Coordinates of C-alpha atoms (C1' of nucleotides) in Angstrom, one line a residue:
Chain A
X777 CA 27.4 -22.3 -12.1
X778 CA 27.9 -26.1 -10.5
X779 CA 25.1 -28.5 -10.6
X780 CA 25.5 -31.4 -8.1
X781 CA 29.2 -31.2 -6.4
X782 CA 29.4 -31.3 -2.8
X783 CA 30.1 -27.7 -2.5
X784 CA 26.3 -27.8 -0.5
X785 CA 27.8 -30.2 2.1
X786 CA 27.5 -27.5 4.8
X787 CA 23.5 -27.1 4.1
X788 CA 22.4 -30.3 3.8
X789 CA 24.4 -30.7 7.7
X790 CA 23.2 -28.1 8.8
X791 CA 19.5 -28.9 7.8
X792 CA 19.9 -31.8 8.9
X793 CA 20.3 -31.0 12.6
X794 CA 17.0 -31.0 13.7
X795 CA 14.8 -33.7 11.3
X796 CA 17.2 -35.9 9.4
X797 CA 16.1 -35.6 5.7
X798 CA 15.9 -38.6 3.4
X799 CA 18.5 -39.4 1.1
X800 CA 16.9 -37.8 -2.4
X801 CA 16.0 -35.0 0.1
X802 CA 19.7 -34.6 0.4
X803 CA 20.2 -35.0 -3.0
X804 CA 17.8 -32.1 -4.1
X805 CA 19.6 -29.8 -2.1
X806 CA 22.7 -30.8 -3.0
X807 CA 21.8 -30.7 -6.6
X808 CA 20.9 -26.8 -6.4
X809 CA 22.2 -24.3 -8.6
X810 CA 25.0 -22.6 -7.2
X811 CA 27.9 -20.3 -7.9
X812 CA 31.0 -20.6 -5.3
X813 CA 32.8 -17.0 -5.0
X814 CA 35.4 -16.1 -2.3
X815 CA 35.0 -13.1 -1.0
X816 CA 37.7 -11.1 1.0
X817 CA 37.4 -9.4 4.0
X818 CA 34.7 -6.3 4.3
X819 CA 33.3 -7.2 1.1
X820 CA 29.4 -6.7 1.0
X821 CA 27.7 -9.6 0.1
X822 CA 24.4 -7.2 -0.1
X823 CA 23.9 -4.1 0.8
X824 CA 20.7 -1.9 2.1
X825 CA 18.3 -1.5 -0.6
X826 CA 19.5 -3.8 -3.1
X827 CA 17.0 -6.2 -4.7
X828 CA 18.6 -9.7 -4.0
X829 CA 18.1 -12.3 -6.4
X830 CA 20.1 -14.6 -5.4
X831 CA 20.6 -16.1 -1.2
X832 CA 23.6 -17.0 -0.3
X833 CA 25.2 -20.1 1.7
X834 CA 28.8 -19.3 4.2
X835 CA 30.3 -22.3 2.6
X836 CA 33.9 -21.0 4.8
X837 CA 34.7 -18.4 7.3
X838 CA 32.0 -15.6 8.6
X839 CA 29.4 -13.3 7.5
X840 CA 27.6 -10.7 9.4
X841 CA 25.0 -8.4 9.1
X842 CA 24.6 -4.8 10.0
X843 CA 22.4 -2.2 10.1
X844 CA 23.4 1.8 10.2
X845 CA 21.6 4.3 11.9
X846 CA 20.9 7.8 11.1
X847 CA 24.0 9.2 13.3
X848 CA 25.8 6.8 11.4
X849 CA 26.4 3.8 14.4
X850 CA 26.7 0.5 13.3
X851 CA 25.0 -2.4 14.7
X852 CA 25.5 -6.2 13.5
X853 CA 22.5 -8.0 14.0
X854 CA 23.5 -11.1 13.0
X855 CA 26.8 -13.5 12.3
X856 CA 26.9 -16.3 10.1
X857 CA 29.1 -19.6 10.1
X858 CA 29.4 -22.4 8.1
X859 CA 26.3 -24.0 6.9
X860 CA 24.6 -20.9 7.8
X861 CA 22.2 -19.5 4.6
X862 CA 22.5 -15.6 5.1
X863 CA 19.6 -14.3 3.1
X864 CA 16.8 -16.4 3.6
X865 CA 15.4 -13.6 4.6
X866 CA 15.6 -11.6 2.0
X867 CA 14.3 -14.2 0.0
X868 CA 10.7 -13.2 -0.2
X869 CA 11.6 -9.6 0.4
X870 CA 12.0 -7.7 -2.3
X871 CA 14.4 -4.4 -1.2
X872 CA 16.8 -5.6 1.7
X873 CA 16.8 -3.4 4.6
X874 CA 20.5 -4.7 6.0
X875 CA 23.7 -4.5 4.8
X876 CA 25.5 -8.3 4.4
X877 CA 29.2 -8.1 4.8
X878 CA 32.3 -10.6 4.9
X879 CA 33.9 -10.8 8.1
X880 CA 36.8 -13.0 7.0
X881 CA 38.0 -14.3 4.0
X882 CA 34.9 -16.4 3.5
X883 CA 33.4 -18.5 0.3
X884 CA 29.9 -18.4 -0.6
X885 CA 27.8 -20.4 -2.7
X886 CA 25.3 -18.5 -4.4
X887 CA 22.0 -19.7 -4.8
X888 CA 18.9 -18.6 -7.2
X889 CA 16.1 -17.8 -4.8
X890 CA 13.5 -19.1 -7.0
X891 CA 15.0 -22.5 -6.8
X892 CA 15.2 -22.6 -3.1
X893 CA 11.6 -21.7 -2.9
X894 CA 10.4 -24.2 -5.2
X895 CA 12.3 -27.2 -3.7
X896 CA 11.0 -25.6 -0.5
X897 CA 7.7 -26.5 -1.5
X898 CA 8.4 -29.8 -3.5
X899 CA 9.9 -31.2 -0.9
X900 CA 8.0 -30.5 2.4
X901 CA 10.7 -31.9 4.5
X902 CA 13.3 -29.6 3.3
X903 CA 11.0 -26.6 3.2
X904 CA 10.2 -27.1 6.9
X905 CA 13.8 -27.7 7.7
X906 CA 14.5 -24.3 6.0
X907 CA 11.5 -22.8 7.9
X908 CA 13.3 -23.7 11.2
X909 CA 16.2 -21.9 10.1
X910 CA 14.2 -19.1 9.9
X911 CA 12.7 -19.7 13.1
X912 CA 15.8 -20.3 15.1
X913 CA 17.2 -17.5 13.7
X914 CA 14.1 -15.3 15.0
X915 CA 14.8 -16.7 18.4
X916 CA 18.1 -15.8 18.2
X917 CA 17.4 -12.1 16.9
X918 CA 14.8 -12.6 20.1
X919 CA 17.8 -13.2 22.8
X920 CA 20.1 -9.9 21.0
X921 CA 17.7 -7.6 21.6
X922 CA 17.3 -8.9 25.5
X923 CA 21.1 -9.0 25.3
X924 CA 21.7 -5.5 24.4
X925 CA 18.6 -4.4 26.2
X926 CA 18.5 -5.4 29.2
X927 CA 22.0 -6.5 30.0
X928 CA 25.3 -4.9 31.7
X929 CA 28.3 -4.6 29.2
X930 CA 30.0 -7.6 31.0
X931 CA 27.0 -9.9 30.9
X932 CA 26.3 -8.9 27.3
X933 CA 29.7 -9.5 26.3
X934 CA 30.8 -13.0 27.5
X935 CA 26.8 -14.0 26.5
X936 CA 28.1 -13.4 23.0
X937 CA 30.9 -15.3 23.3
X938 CA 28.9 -18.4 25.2
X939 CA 26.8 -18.2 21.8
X940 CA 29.6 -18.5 19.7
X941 CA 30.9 -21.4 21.3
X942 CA 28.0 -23.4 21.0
X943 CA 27.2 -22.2 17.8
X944 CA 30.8 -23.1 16.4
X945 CA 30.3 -26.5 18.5
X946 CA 27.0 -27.0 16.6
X947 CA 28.6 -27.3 13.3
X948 CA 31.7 -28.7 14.3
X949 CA 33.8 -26.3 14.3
X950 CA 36.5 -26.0 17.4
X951 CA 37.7 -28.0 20.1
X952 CA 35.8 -28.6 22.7
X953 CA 34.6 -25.4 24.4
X954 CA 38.2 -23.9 23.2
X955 CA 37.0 -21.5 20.5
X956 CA 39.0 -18.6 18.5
X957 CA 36.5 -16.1 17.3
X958 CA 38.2 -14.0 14.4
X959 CA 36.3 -10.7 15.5
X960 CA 37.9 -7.4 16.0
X961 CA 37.2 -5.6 19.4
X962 CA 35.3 -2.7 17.2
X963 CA 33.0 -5.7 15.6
X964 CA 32.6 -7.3 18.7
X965 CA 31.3 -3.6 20.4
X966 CA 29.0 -3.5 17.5
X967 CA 27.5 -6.9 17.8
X968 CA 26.6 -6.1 21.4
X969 CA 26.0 -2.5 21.3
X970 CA 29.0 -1.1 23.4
X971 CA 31.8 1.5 22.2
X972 CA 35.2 -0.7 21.0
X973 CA 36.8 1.0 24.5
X974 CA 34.4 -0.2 26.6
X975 CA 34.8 -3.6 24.7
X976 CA 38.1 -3.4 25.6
X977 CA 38.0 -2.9 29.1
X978 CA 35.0 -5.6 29.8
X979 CA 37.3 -8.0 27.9
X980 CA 40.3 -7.5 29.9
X981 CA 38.0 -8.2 33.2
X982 CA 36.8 -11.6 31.7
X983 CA 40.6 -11.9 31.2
X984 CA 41.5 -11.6 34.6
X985 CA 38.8 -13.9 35.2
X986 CA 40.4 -16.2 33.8
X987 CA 37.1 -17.0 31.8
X988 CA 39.0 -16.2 28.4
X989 CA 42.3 -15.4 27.1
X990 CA 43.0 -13.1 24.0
X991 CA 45.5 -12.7 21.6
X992 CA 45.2 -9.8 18.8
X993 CA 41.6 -10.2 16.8
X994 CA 40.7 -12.9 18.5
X995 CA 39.6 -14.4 21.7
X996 CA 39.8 -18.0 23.1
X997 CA 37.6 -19.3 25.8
X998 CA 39.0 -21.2 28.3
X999 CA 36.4 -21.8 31.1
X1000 CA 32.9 -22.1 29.0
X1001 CA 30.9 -23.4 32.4
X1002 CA 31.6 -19.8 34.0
X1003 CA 31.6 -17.6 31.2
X1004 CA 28.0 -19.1 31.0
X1005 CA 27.3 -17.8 34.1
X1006 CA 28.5 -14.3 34.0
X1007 CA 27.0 -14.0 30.4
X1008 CA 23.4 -15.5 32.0
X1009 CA 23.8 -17.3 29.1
X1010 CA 21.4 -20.7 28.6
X1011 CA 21.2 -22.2 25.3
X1012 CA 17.5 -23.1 24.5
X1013 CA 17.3 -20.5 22.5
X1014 CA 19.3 -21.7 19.7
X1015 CA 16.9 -24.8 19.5
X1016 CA 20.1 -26.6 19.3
X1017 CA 19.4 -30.5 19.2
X1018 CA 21.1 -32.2 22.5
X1019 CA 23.8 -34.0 20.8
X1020 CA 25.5 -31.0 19.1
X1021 CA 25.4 -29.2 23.2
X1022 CA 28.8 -29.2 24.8
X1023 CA 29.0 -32.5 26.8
X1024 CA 29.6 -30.2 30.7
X1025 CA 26.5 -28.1 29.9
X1026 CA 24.3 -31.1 29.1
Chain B
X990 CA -14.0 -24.9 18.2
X991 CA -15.5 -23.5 15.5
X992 CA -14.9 -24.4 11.8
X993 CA -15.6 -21.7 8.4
X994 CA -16.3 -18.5 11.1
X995 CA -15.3 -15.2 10.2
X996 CA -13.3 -15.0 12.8
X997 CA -10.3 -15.4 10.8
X998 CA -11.0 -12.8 8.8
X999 CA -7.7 -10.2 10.0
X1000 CA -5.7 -13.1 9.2
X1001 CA -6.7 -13.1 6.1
X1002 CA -6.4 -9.2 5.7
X1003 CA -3.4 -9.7 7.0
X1004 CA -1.7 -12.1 4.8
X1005 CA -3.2 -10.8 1.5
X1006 CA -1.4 -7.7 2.3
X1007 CA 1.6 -8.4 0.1
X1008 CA 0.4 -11.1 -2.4
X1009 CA -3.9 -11.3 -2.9
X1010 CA -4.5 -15.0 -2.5
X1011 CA -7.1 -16.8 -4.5
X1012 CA -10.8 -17.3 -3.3
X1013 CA -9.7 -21.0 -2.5
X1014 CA -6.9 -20.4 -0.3
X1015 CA -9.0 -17.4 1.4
X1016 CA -11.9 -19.9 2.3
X1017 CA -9.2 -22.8 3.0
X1018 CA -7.8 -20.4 5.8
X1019 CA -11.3 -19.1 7.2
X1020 CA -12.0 -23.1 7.5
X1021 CA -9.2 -24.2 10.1
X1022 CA -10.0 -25.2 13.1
X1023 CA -9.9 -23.1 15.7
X1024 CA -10.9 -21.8 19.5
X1025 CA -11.7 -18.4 19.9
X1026 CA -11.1 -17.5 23.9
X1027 CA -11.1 -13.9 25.7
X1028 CA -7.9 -13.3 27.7
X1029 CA -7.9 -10.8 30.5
X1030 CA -5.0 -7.8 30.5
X1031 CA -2.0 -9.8 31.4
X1032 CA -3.1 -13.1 31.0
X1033 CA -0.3 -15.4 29.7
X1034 CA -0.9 -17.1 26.5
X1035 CA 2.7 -19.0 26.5
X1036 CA 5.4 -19.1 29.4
X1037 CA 9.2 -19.8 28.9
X1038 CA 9.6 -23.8 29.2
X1039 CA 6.1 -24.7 27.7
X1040 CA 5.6 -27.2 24.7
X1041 CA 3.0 -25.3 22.8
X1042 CA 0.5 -27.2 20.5
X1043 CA -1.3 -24.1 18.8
X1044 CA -0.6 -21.2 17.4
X1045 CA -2.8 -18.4 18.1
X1046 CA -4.1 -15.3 16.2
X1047 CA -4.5 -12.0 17.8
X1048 CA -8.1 -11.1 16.8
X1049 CA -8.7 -8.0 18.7
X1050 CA -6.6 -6.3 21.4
X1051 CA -2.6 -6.8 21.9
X1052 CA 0.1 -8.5 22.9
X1053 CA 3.6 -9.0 23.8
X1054 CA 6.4 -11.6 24.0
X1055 CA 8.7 -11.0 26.3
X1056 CA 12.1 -13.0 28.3
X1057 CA 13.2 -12.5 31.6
X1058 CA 16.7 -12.0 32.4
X1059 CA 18.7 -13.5 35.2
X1060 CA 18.7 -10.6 37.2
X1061 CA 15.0 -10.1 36.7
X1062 CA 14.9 -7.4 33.9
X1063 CA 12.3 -7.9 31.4
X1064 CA 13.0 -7.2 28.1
X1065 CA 10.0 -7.1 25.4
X1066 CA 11.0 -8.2 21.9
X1067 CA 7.8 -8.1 20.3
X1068 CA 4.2 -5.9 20.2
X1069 CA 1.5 -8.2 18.4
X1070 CA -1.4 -5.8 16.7
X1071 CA -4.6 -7.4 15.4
X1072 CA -4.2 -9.8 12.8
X1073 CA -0.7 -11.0 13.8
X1074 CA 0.3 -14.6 14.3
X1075 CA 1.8 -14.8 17.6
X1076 CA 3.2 -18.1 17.1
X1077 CA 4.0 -19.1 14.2
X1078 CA 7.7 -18.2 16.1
X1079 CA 7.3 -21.6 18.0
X1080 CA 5.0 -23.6 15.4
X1081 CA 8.2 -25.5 14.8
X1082 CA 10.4 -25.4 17.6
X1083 CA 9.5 -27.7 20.4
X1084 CA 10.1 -25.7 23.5
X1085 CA 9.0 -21.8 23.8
X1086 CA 11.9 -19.5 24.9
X1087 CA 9.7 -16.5 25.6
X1088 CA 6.7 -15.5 26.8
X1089 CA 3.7 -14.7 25.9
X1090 CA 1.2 -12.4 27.6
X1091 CA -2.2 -10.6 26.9
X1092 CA -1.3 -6.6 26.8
X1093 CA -4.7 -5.8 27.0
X1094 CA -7.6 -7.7 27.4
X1095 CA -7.6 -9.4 23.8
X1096 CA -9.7 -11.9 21.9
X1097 CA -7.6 -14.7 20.4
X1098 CA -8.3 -17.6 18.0
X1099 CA -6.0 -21.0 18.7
X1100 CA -5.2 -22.7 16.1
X1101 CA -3.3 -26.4 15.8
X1102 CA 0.0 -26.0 14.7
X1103 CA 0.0 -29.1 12.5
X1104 CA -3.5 -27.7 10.8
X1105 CA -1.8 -24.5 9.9
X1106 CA 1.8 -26.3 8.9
X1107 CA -0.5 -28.9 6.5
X1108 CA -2.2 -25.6 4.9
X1109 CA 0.7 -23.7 4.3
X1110 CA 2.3 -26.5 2.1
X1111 CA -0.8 -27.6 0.6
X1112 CA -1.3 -24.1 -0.3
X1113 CA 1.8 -22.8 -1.5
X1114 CA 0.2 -19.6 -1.7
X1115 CA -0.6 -19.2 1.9
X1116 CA 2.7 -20.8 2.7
X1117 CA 4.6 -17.9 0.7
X1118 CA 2.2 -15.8 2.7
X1119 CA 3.0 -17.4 6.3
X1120 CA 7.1 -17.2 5.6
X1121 CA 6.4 -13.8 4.9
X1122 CA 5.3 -12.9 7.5
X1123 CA 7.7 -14.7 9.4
X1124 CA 10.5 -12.6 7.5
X1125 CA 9.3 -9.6 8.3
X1126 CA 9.0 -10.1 11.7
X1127 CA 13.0 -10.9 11.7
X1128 CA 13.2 -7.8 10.1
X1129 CA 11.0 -6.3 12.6
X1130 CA 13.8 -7.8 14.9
X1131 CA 16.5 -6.8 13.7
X1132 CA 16.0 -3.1 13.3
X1133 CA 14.6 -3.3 17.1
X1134 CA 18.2 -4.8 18.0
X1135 CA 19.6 -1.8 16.4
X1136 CA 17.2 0.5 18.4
X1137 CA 17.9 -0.8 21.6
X1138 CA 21.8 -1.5 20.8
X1139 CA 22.6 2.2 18.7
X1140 CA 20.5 4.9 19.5
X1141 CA 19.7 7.0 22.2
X1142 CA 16.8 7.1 24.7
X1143 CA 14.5 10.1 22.9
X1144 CA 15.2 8.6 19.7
X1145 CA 14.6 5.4 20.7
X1146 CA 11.2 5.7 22.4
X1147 CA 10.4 8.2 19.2
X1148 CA 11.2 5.0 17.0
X1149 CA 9.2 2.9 18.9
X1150 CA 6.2 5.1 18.6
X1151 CA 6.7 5.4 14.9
X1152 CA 6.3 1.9 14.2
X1153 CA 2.9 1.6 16.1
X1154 CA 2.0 4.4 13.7
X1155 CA 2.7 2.5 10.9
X1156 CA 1.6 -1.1 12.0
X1157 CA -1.6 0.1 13.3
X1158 CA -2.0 2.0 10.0
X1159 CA -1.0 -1.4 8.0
X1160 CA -3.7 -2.9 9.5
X1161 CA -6.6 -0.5 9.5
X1162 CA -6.3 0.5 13.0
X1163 CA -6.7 4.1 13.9
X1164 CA -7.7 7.4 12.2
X1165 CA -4.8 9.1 10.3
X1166 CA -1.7 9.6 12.0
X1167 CA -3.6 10.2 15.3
X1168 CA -2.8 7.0 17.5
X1169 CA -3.7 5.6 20.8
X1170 CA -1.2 3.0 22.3
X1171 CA -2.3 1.4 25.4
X1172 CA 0.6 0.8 27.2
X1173 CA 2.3 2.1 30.4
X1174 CA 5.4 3.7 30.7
X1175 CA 6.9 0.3 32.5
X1176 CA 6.4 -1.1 29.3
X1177 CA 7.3 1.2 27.0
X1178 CA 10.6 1.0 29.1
X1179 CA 10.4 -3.0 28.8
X1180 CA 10.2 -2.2 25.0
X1181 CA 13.0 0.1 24.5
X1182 CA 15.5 -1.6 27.2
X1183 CA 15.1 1.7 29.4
X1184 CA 14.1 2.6 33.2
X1185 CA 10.3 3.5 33.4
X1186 CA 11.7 7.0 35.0
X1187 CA 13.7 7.6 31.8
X1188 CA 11.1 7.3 29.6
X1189 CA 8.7 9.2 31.7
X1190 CA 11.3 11.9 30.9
X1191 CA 11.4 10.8 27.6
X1192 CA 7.7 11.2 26.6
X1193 CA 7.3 14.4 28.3
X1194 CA 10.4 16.0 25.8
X1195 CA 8.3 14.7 23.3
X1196 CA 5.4 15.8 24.7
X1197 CA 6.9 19.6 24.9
X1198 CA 8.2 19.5 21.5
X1199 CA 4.8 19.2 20.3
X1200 CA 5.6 15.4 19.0
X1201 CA 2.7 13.7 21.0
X1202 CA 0.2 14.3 23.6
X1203 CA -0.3 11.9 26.3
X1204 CA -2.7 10.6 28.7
X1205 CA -2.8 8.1 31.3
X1206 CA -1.6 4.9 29.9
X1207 CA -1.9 6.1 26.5
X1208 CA 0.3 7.8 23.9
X1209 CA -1.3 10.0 20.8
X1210 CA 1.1 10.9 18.2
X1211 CA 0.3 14.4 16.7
X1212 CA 3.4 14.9 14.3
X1213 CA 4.2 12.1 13.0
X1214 CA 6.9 13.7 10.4
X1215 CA 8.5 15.1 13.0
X1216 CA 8.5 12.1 15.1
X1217 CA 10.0 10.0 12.1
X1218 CA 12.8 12.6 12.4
X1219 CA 13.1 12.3 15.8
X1220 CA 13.3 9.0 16.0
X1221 CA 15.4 8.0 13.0
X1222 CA 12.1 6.3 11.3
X1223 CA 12.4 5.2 7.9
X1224 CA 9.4 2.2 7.6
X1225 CA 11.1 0.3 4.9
X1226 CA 12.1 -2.7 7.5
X1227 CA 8.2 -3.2 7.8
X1228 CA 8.1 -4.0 4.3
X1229 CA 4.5 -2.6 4.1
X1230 CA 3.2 -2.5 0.7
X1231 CA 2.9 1.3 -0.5
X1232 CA -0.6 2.0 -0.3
X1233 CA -0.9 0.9 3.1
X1234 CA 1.7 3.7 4.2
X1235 CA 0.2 7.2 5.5
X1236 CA 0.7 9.6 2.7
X1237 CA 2.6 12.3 3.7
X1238 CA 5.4 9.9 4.0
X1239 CA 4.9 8.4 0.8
Chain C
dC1109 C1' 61.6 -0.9 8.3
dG1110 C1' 57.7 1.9 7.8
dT1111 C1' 52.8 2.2 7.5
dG1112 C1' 48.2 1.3 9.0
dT1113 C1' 45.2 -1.2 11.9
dT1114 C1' 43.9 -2.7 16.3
dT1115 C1' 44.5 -2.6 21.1
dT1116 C1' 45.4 -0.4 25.3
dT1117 C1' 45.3 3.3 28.9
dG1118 C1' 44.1 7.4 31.4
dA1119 C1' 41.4 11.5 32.4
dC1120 C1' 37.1 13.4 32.1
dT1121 C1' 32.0 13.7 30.8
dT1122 C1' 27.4 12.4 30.3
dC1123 C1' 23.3 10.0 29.7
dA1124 C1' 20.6 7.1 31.9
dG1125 C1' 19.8 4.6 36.4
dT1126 C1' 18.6 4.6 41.3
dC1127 C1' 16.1 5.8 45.3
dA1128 C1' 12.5 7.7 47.4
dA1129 C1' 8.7 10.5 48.0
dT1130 C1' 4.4 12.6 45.9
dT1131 C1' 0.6 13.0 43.0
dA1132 C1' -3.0 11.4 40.1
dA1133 C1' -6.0 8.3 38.3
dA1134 C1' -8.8 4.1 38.2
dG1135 C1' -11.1 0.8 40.4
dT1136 C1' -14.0 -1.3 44.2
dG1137 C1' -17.1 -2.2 47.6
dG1138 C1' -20.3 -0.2 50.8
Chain D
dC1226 C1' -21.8 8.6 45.2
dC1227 C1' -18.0 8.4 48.4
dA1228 C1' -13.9 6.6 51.4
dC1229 C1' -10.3 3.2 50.4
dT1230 C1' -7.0 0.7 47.8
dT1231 C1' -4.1 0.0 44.0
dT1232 C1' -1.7 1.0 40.0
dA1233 C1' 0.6 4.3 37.2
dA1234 C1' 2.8 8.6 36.5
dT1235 C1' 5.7 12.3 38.1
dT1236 C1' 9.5 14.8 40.3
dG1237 C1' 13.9 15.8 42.4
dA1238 C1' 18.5 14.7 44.2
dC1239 C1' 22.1 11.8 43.7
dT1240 C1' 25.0 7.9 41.5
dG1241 C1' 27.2 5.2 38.3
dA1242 C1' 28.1 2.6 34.2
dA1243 C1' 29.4 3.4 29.8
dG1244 C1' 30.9 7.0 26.4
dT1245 C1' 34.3 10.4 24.7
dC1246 C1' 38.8 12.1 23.6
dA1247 C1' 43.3 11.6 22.9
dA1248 C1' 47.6 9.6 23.0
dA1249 C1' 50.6 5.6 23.3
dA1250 C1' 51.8 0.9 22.4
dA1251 C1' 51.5 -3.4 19.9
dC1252 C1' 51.1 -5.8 16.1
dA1253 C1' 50.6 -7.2 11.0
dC1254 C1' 52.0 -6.8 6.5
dG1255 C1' 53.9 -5.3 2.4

DNA sequence: CGTGTTTTTGACTTCAGTCAATTAAAGTGG
DNA sequence: CCACTTTAATTGACTGAAGTCAAAAACACG
């Protein structure tokens, strides 16, 4: 258990984003408990019906979250990057109703959810930056379901990747709008609701495109500006502030 | 606007649903300011773009939020029952990205955002209460990404109809499991990501498998259990506090 | 190098969508 | 209370996007 390093870095950036936070606002946060673990890849982080005491923070690499239905499909709900605290909302829940999972070789910092309430609520200014979080990720949970709902498997698809992009951009991650997403074709079906063949096929036409180009387990985006249209893909959603949006999407 | 009504009153229901608050924090809540209005069926209480400035509680009646996609689809991504904040989604975020409309004619109490901000971290009760609620309705979220993204149309619409069941029950709406929903197929089909025609289809499987009976604009459920079944139900994502659950389903 | 993923491809199937016409309510105004 | 309009539900025939199955190819890694 650290007290104080800068292993919270990613957090206090992150929470930053919207409202900057004074400095002993920063320094609360960065003096949480914590507990850094690397996880390898497939590891559950938390799985459906455990009773999570502790939220954790993707300090590296990427987290998702998935859900399993009764005929035993998958469906991620959710990825996490850097900076990104994967159980806030489980922090007031008591029995989690989603499965968290490592996606990557990832390291996590592990944070007492007490503590992170109470500073919540000490500090206003961090609790409402937190409370954004939340809310952005609602929105976000908002645009999947009309995503999967109401959109053709090529739309759907390259509107996934369009949120990667400017979700890596966001926290820095990436050049430009030249992204490597480290996601299986199987994950990527799941994340979108779409079988890993029919992935497959959808990816190639963006291919040809010339909207992305793939190697194994991961893709790389090489015209953002179109895959944006074929993905109907605008950004407000992820409340991102202007500064952090791609400079050719204003 | 009226200060100290009762009009508040299924907000309060509603939040002391998982944790009682304290006779303080009760009154503090029944004493924000607020502006009770009537909204006609399909009246909009937020559109896409807007830069809301209250929040508003669903007294009586319902409603939905919903986006539009580029090709025109509509996609619903959230049913509000009495007692639900519709806003608190945007109480944060400067610009709305999703509507909001009246799915009935509805009473509706508007609330400034900055009032019901102050309270919660004032009262760190109520603001416990109010990210609650907010976390469930990511829950909420989630599992209706996993609907939409992983299972198929009858189970779907089934699942759909479960958790009306449940919410309705949750909030004292409704005898037993015998429920009315007022809405048409179109948006059940909005709901669900379907084609009105399919779920026409849909209901009337139900409908001959003894699951429900319907009527014009209006659903009943008359085997709950078996709809469950049906439609892959397990009401744990609602994270409804055991006694407000039907019994036969413990 | 062999073993296990992951990706790719092709042939075939199916669930849900589309189109279009019909029926049944629910209002509405005279 | 009845014609008249509108909105919602229903039905049938046909289409098509995505799923299924199964096998082959391409890597990645020990």
């Amino acid at each position: 258990m650290q007290i104080g390093s800068q292993t919270l870095a990613p957090l206090v950036r992150k929470l930053s984003l919207h409202a900057p936070l004074s400095q002993e606002d920063q320094a609360a946060l960065l003096a949480l408990p914590h507990a850094v673990r690397n996880l390898e890849l497939g590891q559950y982080i938390l799985r459906e019906g455990d009773v999570p005491t502790h939220s954790c923070l993707v300090v590296s690499g990427f987290a998702i979250r998935h859900k399993i239905t009764g005929n035993g499909g998958r469906q991620i709900v959710n990825i996490h990057l850097s900076g990104d605290m994967v159980d806030l909302q489980n922090s007031l829940l008591t029995t989690a109703d989603h499965n968290v999972q490592a996606l990557s070789r990832m390291s996590a910092a592990f944070l007492p959810r007490e503590a992170i309430v109470e500073l919540g609520f000490s500090r206003p200014a961090v609790g409402k930056a937190l409370w954004l979080e939340t809310l952005v990720e609602g929105s976000i949970s908002r645009e999947w379901i009309t995503n999967v709902g109401r959109r053709d498997a090529q739309t759907r698809v390259a509107h996934l990747l369009c949120e990667f992009a400017y979700r890596l951009d966001a926290v820095g991650i990436g050049p430009e709008c030249n992204y490597e997403l480290p996601m299986t074709q199987e994950q990527l079906a799941d994340s979108v609701g779409l079988t890993p063949v029919h992935v497959n096929r959808t990816l190639k036409a963006l291919d040809a495109a010339g909207l992305t180009k793939r190697s194994r387990k991961s893709v790389v985006i090489t015209d953002l500006q179109k895959l944006a249209e074929t993905g109907d893909f605008r950004s407000t959603y992820l409340h991102l502030p202007p500064h952090a949006l791609p400079k050719h999407h204003q």
